[in-house]
């Protein structure tokens, strides 16, 4: 196959990208995105600050622009993200305790209700664990509402849209030896044992010199999958853009049947949150395919 999406489809997987609504008028951007990818994540437009700028007043204009572009072009959509310590609107950041807990529940219901039946998978909870070696939860306003906030979010989400897969999504849970990975693994195992609804784990997979790709990545994917959840690589970028590392990531996903798809976090290097100099994506600033692109395509084709 000659595109990333078509190559991934050969093994029943998808290949996605993050899209910014403000770039949908850029024809180079949309041409590449439409040709190469079959799963779309809104880079910012379905986050809490975008969708509920005022308490109880939802705004889906930018999110819908991305959703409609995706569906009109035959693509599926990942929802990102419902409960997160970051990109909270001011009104939410000022809440605590039971009113914050209720606001989180209302937010999940409002956003998932709007997109009910339309989303492949939602990142229900994003980045809830601390960095470093503690294996603890991140100390956030949501965490301070009580340790059960994550399972409440997942139970709320299941009821709001039973058709969507429900994912826990995080960064630096790629290396199997890291405490943060083990902490998330233990939470997912506990959720499965107790019947808390969870369907997938999103490995963001932002690789850089501080959190480099490690060959135990395949063990991480296999281990989560063995708990009975899908694994999705949700925000892949590799600082420096190593073609070899990109191929390793793809091959590790392909080695695990429950690794159902890969999303890169942007189209061209100039679209990356890391800046163009990071050279972290598959297309250069002019929209040309990089060596990393060819290496990903070849890996997908040899599955
Ligand atoms: O749109 C405004 C613009 O009007 C304003 O002039 C400008 C001034 O700063 O800001 C613009 O908003 C920025 C927005 O991106 C759109 O470009 C925000 O400041 C900026 O904070 C925001 O960054 C996003 C970041 O999440 C925020 O947390 C990145 O685009 C986005 O790629 C990044 O994505 C996250 C995932 O959601 C979660 N995992 C990590 C990943 C990378 O940080």
Short mmCIF file of C-alpha atoms and ligand atoms in Angstrom, two decimals:
data_model
loop_
_atom_site.label_atom_id
_atom_site.label_comp_id
_atom_site.label_asym_id
_atom_site.label_seq_id
_atom_site.Cartn_x
_atom_site.Cartn_y
_atom_site.Cartn_z
CA UNK A 1 0.00 0.00 0.00
CA UNK A 2 1.17 3.51 -0.75
CA UNK A 3 -0.28 5.51 2.15
CA UNK A 4 0.06 5.13 5.91
CA UNK A 5 -3.68 4.53 6.39
CA UNK A 6 -3.95 1.94 3.63
CA UNK A 7 -0.82 0.18 4.88
CA UNK A 8 -2.14 0.06 8.45
CA UNK A 9 -5.52 -1.21 7.25
CA UNK A 10 -3.83 -4.33 5.84
CA UNK A 11 -3.56 -5.58 9.41
CA UNK A 12 -6.87 -4.09 10.58
CA UNK A 13 -5.23 -1.11 12.24
CA UNK A 14 -5.53 2.64 11.75
CA UNK A 15 -2.92 5.34 11.29
CA UNK A 16 -3.93 8.74 12.61
CA UNK A 17 -2.79 12.28 13.20
CA UNK A 18 -3.67 15.27 15.35
CA UNK A 19 -5.44 18.06 13.47
CA UNK A 20 -5.70 21.75 14.38
CA UNK A 21 -8.92 23.45 13.30
CA UNK A 22 -7.03 26.63 12.43
CA UNK A 23 -5.11 24.77 9.73
CA UNK A 24 -8.06 23.28 7.85
CA UNK A 25 -7.73 26.14 5.33
CA UNK A 26 -4.13 25.17 4.53
CA UNK A 27 -4.34 23.05 1.39
CA UNK A 28 -0.91 21.46 1.69
CA UNK A 29 -1.86 20.39 5.21
CA UNK A 30 -5.30 19.01 4.37
CA UNK A 31 -4.05 17.25 1.25
CA UNK A 32 -1.46 15.30 3.23
CA UNK A 33 -3.79 14.68 6.15
CA UNK A 34 -6.59 13.43 3.93
CA UNK A 35 -4.32 11.20 1.88
CA UNK A 36 -2.28 9.56 4.63
CA UNK A 37 -4.43 9.23 7.77
CA UNK A 38 -7.70 7.51 8.68
CA UNK A 39 -8.05 8.43 12.37
CA UNK A 40 -8.23 12.02 13.58
CA UNK A 41 -7.62 13.56 17.00
CA UNK A 42 -8.39 17.22 17.66
CA UNK A 43 -5.11 18.67 18.94
CA UNK A 44 -6.85 21.14 21.29
CA UNK A 45 -10.47 21.65 20.17
CA UNK A 46 -12.21 18.97 22.25
CA UNK A 47 -10.40 19.80 25.48
CA UNK A 48 -12.15 21.20 28.53
CA UNK A 49 -11.32 24.88 27.98
CA UNK A 50 -12.48 24.67 24.36
CA UNK A 51 -15.73 22.76 24.90
CA UNK A 52 -16.98 24.31 28.17
CA UNK A 53 -15.52 27.83 28.32
CA UNK A 54 -18.20 28.88 30.81
CA UNK A 55 -19.72 26.55 33.36
CA UNK A 56 -22.64 24.69 31.81
CA UNK A 57 -22.24 26.48 28.45
CA UNK A 58 -20.79 24.15 25.88
CA UNK A 59 -19.13 25.22 22.64
CA UNK A 60 -18.46 22.60 20.00
CA UNK A 61 -17.77 24.89 17.05
CA UNK A 62 -14.06 24.13 16.63
CA UNK A 63 -14.43 20.51 17.67
CA UNK A 64 -17.22 20.04 15.16
CA UNK A 65 -15.15 21.58 12.37
CA UNK A 66 -12.56 18.86 12.91
CA UNK A 67 -15.15 16.14 13.44
CA UNK A 68 -17.01 17.09 10.24
CA UNK A 69 -13.83 17.33 8.18
CA UNK A 70 -12.82 13.88 9.37
CA UNK A 71 -16.15 12.18 8.75
CA UNK A 72 -16.70 13.89 5.39
CA UNK A 73 -13.37 12.42 4.36
CA UNK A 74 -14.21 8.93 5.59
CA UNK A 75 -12.14 9.00 8.76
CA UNK A 76 -12.85 8.04 12.35
CA UNK A 77 -12.25 10.27 15.35
CA UNK A 78 -10.55 9.81 18.71
CA UNK A 79 -11.89 12.10 21.43
CA UNK A 80 -9.29 14.03 23.43
CA UNK A 81 -9.80 14.65 26.37
CA UNK A 82 -12.47 14.80 29.11
CA UNK A 83 -10.80 14.91 32.53
CA UNK A 84 -7.35 16.50 32.79
CA UNK A 85 -5.49 18.79 35.18
CA UNK A 86 -4.34 20.98 32.28
CA UNK A 87 -6.24 23.24 29.88
CA UNK A 88 -9.02 23.67 32.40
CA UNK A 89 -11.03 26.88 32.01
CA UNK A 90 -10.66 29.41 34.84
CA UNK A 91 -14.09 28.58 36.28
CA UNK A 92 -13.07 24.93 36.71
CA UNK A 93 -9.66 25.74 38.16
CA UNK A 94 -11.39 27.77 40.85
CA UNK A 95 -13.52 24.83 42.01
CA UNK A 96 -12.68 22.11 44.51
CA UNK A 97 -14.26 19.26 46.41
CA UNK A 98 -17.73 18.06 45.54
CA UNK A 99 -18.50 20.98 43.23
CA UNK A 100 -15.42 20.18 41.12
CA UNK A 101 -16.33 16.49 41.15
CA UNK A 102 -19.84 17.36 39.91
CA UNK A 103 -18.43 19.74 37.29
CA UNK A 104 -16.22 16.93 35.98
CA UNK A 105 -19.22 14.61 35.74
CA UNK A 106 -21.33 17.28 34.02
CA UNK A 107 -18.51 17.99 31.59
CA UNK A 108 -18.15 14.33 30.61
CA UNK A 109 -21.91 14.06 30.11
CA UNK A 110 -22.08 17.27 28.08
CA UNK A 111 -19.25 16.50 25.69
CA UNK A 112 -19.91 12.77 25.29
CA UNK A 113 -23.61 13.50 24.86
CA UNK A 114 -22.88 15.86 21.97
CA UNK A 115 -20.69 13.28 20.23
CA UNK A 116 -22.68 10.24 21.32
CA UNK A 117 -22.22 7.28 18.98
CA UNK A 118 -19.69 9.18 16.85
CA UNK A 119 -16.34 8.64 18.55
CA UNK A 120 -14.12 5.57 18.18
CA UNK A 121 -12.40 6.06 21.53
CA UNK A 122 -12.28 8.77 24.18
CA UNK A 123 -9.27 9.71 26.27
CA UNK A 124 -11.51 9.83 29.33
CA UNK A 125 -8.71 10.65 31.76
CA UNK A 126 -5.41 12.18 30.71
CA UNK A 127 -2.08 12.34 32.56
CA UNK A 128 -3.29 11.53 36.07
CA UNK A 129 -0.01 10.08 37.38
CA UNK A 130 3.04 11.87 38.73
CA UNK A 131 6.37 12.02 36.95
CA UNK A 132 9.43 10.53 38.59
CA UNK A 133 9.84 7.47 40.74
CA UNK A 134 6.98 7.79 43.22
CA UNK A 135 4.37 5.88 41.26
CA UNK A 136 1.86 8.23 42.88
CA UNK A 137 -1.07 10.04 41.42
CA UNK A 138 -0.38 13.54 40.17
CA UNK A 139 -1.36 16.09 42.79
CA UNK A 140 -4.10 17.97 40.90
CA UNK A 141 -7.35 19.62 41.80
CA UNK A 142 -9.15 16.57 40.43
CA UNK A 143 -7.04 14.21 42.57
CA UNK A 144 -7.89 16.31 45.61
CA UNK A 145 -11.58 15.52 45.09
CA UNK A 146 -10.76 11.94 46.16
CA UNK A 147 -8.76 9.00 44.85
CA UNK A 148 -11.84 7.52 43.17
CA UNK A 149 -12.12 10.41 40.68
CA UNK A 150 -10.67 8.34 37.84
CA UNK A 151 -13.11 5.46 38.20
CA UNK A 152 -16.00 7.90 38.59
CA UNK A 153 -14.94 9.49 35.31
CA UNK A 154 -14.89 6.09 33.56
CA UNK A 155 -18.26 4.99 34.96
CA UNK A 156 -19.78 8.31 33.92
CA UNK A 157 -18.29 7.97 30.46
CA UNK A 158 -19.62 4.43 29.93
CA UNK A 159 -23.14 5.56 30.73
CA UNK A 160 -22.84 8.68 28.57
CA UNK A 161 -21.80 6.82 25.41
CA UNK A 162 -21.73 3.03 25.58
CA UNK A 163 -20.45 2.85 21.97
CA UNK A 164 -17.15 4.62 22.59
CA UNK A 165 -14.05 2.82 23.76
CA UNK A 166 -12.85 4.39 27.00
CA UNK A 167 -9.11 5.00 27.31
CA UNK A 168 -6.67 6.08 29.99
CA UNK A 169 -3.99 8.19 28.24
CA UNK A 170 -0.55 9.27 29.52
CA UNK A 171 3.05 10.10 28.63
CA UNK A 172 6.19 8.44 30.01
CA UNK A 173 4.39 5.13 30.44
CA UNK A 174 6.24 3.67 27.46
CA UNK A 175 9.25 2.30 29.34
CA UNK A 176 8.25 -0.86 31.17
CA UNK A 177 10.85 -0.29 33.89
CA UNK A 178 9.56 3.12 34.92
CA UNK A 179 7.57 3.55 38.12
CA UNK A 180 4.93 5.60 36.33
CA UNK A 181 4.31 2.77 33.85
CA UNK A 182 3.95 0.26 36.67
CA UNK A 183 1.57 2.55 38.54
CA UNK A 184 -0.74 2.91 35.55
CA UNK A 185 -0.49 -0.83 34.90
CA UNK A 186 -1.58 -1.53 38.50
CA UNK A 187 -4.51 0.85 38.16
CA UNK A 188 -5.71 -0.79 34.95
CA UNK A 189 -5.34 -4.26 36.47
CA UNK A 190 -7.34 -3.13 39.50
CA UNK A 191 -10.04 -1.60 37.28
CA UNK A 192 -10.35 -4.82 35.27
CA UNK A 193 -10.53 -6.90 38.45
CA UNK A 194 -13.23 -4.70 39.98
CA UNK A 195 -15.25 -4.19 36.80
CA UNK A 196 -14.55 -0.49 36.38
CA UNK A 197 -15.22 0.12 32.67
CA UNK A 198 -11.98 0.67 30.75
CA UNK A 199 -11.28 -0.49 27.20
CA UNK A 200 -7.93 0.91 26.23
CA UNK A 201 -4.68 2.46 27.32
CA UNK A 202 -3.19 5.29 25.29
CA UNK A 203 0.58 5.43 25.20
CA UNK A 204 1.25 9.02 24.15
CA UNK A 205 4.82 8.10 23.20
CA UNK A 206 6.48 11.51 23.05
CA UNK A 207 10.07 10.29 22.73
CA UNK A 208 13.02 12.58 23.39
CA UNK A 209 16.46 12.44 25.02
CA UNK A 210 14.97 12.47 28.54
CA UNK A 211 12.40 9.80 27.77
CA UNK A 212 13.89 7.87 24.86
CA UNK A 213 12.41 4.90 23.09
CA UNK A 214 13.49 1.71 24.84
CA UNK A 215 13.36 -1.79 23.37
CA UNK A 216 11.15 -2.86 26.29
CA UNK A 217 8.34 -0.81 24.66
CA UNK A 218 6.99 -4.04 23.16
CA UNK A 219 6.83 -5.56 26.65
CA UNK A 220 4.84 -2.53 27.82
CA UNK A 221 2.34 -2.92 24.97
CA UNK A 222 2.07 -6.68 25.50
CA UNK A 223 1.64 -6.32 29.25
CA UNK A 224 -1.21 -3.82 29.03
CA UNK A 225 -2.88 -5.88 26.31
CA UNK A 226 -2.65 -8.98 28.50
CA UNK A 227 -4.87 -7.20 31.05
CA UNK A 228 -7.67 -7.29 28.47
CA UNK A 229 -7.51 -3.76 27.08
CA UNK A 230 -6.61 -2.40 23.66
CA UNK A 231 -3.44 -0.37 23.40
CA UNK A 232 -3.29 2.68 21.16
CA UNK A 233 -0.23 4.79 20.45
CA UNK A 234 -1.93 8.15 20.72
CA UNK A 235 0.51 11.08 20.34
CA UNK A 236 3.65 9.70 18.73
CA UNK A 237 6.53 12.02 17.97
CA UNK A 238 10.27 11.39 18.12
CA UNK A 239 12.62 14.29 18.70
CA UNK A 240 15.23 14.17 15.94
CA UNK A 241 12.95 12.03 13.78
CA UNK A 242 15.03 8.84 13.71
CA UNK A 243 13.73 6.58 10.95
CA UNK A 244 15.01 3.54 12.83
CA UNK A 245 13.16 4.48 16.01
CA UNK A 246 9.97 5.14 14.06
CA UNK A 247 10.23 1.66 12.53
CA UNK A 248 10.84 0.11 15.94
CA UNK A 249 7.71 1.75 17.35
CA UNK A 250 5.58 0.54 14.45
CA UNK A 251 7.00 -2.98 14.62
CA UNK A 252 6.34 -3.16 18.36
CA UNK A 253 2.69 -2.25 17.81
CA UNK A 254 2.34 -4.70 14.94
CA UNK A 255 3.72 -7.48 17.15
CA UNK A 256 0.75 -7.20 19.53
CA UNK A 257 -2.72 -8.02 18.14
CA UNK A 258 -4.43 -5.67 20.63
CA UNK A 259 -2.29 -2.70 19.60
CA UNK A 260 -5.03 -1.34 17.35
CA UNK A 261 -3.55 1.82 15.90
CA UNK A 262 -0.98 4.58 15.87
CA UNK A 263 -1.51 8.34 15.86
CA UNK A 264 1.30 10.84 15.23
CA UNK A 265 0.96 14.20 17.00
CA UNK A 266 0.78 16.45 13.94
CA UNK A 267 1.30 16.37 10.18
CA UNK A 268 4.47 18.37 9.29
CA UNK A 269 7.42 19.30 11.48
CA UNK A 270 6.11 22.87 11.35
CA UNK A 271 2.83 21.70 12.89
CA UNK A 272 4.48 20.04 15.91
CA UNK A 273 4.01 21.40 19.43
CA UNK A 274 7.78 20.82 19.74
CA UNK A 275 8.58 23.29 16.96
CA UNK A 276 10.00 22.58 13.53
CA UNK A 277 13.59 22.28 14.77
CA UNK A 278 12.70 19.12 16.69
CA UNK A 279 12.14 17.41 13.34
CA UNK A 280 9.82 15.06 15.22
CA UNK A 281 7.20 14.12 12.61
CA UNK A 282 6.92 12.34 9.25
CA UNK A 283 6.69 15.31 6.84
CA UNK A 284 8.99 18.31 6.62
CA UNK A 285 7.77 21.89 6.66
CA UNK A 286 7.20 21.83 2.91
CA UNK A 287 5.08 18.72 3.14
CA UNK A 288 7.75 16.39 1.76
CA UNK A 289 7.97 12.83 3.03
CA UNK A 290 10.94 12.33 5.34
CA UNK A 291 13.05 9.20 5.78
CA UNK A 292 10.96 8.47 8.87
CA UNK A 293 7.85 8.38 6.68
CA UNK A 294 9.32 5.77 4.36
CA UNK A 295 10.48 3.71 7.28
CA UNK A 296 7.00 3.73 8.87
CA UNK A 297 5.33 2.87 5.56
CA UNK A 298 7.73 -0.01 4.92
CA UNK A 299 7.21 -1.38 8.42
CA UNK A 300 3.42 -1.28 8.01
CA UNK A 301 3.68 -2.96 4.60
CA UNK A 302 5.82 -5.80 5.86
CA UNK A 303 3.36 -6.78 8.59
O1 LIG B 1 -4.86 29.55 20.21
C1 LIG B 1 -4.09 30.39 21.07
C2 LIG B 1 -3.77 31.68 20.41
O2 LIG B 1 -4.96 32.39 20.17
C3 LIG B 1 -2.81 32.48 21.32
O3 LIG B 1 -2.43 33.64 20.67
C4 LIG B 1 -1.58 31.65 21.65
C5 LIG B 1 -0.65 32.39 22.62
O4 LIG B 1 -0.01 31.50 23.49
O5 LIG B 1 -2.00 30.46 22.26
C6 LIG B 1 -2.83 29.66 21.44
O6 LIG B 1 -3.18 28.52 22.16
C7 LIG B 1 -2.17 27.55 22.27
C8 LIG B 1 -2.69 26.24 21.70
O7 LIG B 1 -1.76 25.21 21.91
C9 LIG B 1 -2.99 26.32 20.22
O8 LIG B 1 -1.80 26.56 19.50
C10 LIG B 1 -1.83 27.37 23.75
O9 LIG B 1 -1.21 28.55 24.23
C11 LIG B 1 -0.91 26.19 23.92
O10 LIG B 1 -0.74 25.97 25.30
C12 LIG B 1 -1.51 24.97 23.28
O11 LIG B 1 -0.57 23.92 23.39
C13 LIG B 1 -1.11 22.62 23.27
C14 LIG B 1 -0.78 21.82 24.51
O12 LIG B 1 -1.24 20.49 24.35
C15 LIG B 1 -1.44 22.42 25.74
O13 LIG B 1 -1.38 21.58 26.83
C16 LIG B 1 -0.50 21.97 22.04
O14 LIG B 1 -0.99 22.62 20.87
C17 LIG B 1 -0.88 20.49 21.97
O15 LIG B 1 -0.13 19.85 20.97
C18 LIG B 1 -0.56 19.82 23.31
O16 LIG B 1 -0.96 18.48 23.24
C19 LIG B 1 -0.70 17.70 24.41
C20 LIG B 1 -1.83 16.71 24.55
O17 LIG B 1 -3.07 17.38 24.58
C21 LIG B 1 -1.65 15.86 25.80
N1 LIG B 1 -0.35 15.23 25.82
C22 LIG B 1 0.80 16.12 25.61
C23 LIG B 1 0.62 16.92 24.33
C24 LIG B 1 1.83 17.78 24.05
O18 LIG B 1 2.02 18.75 25.05
#
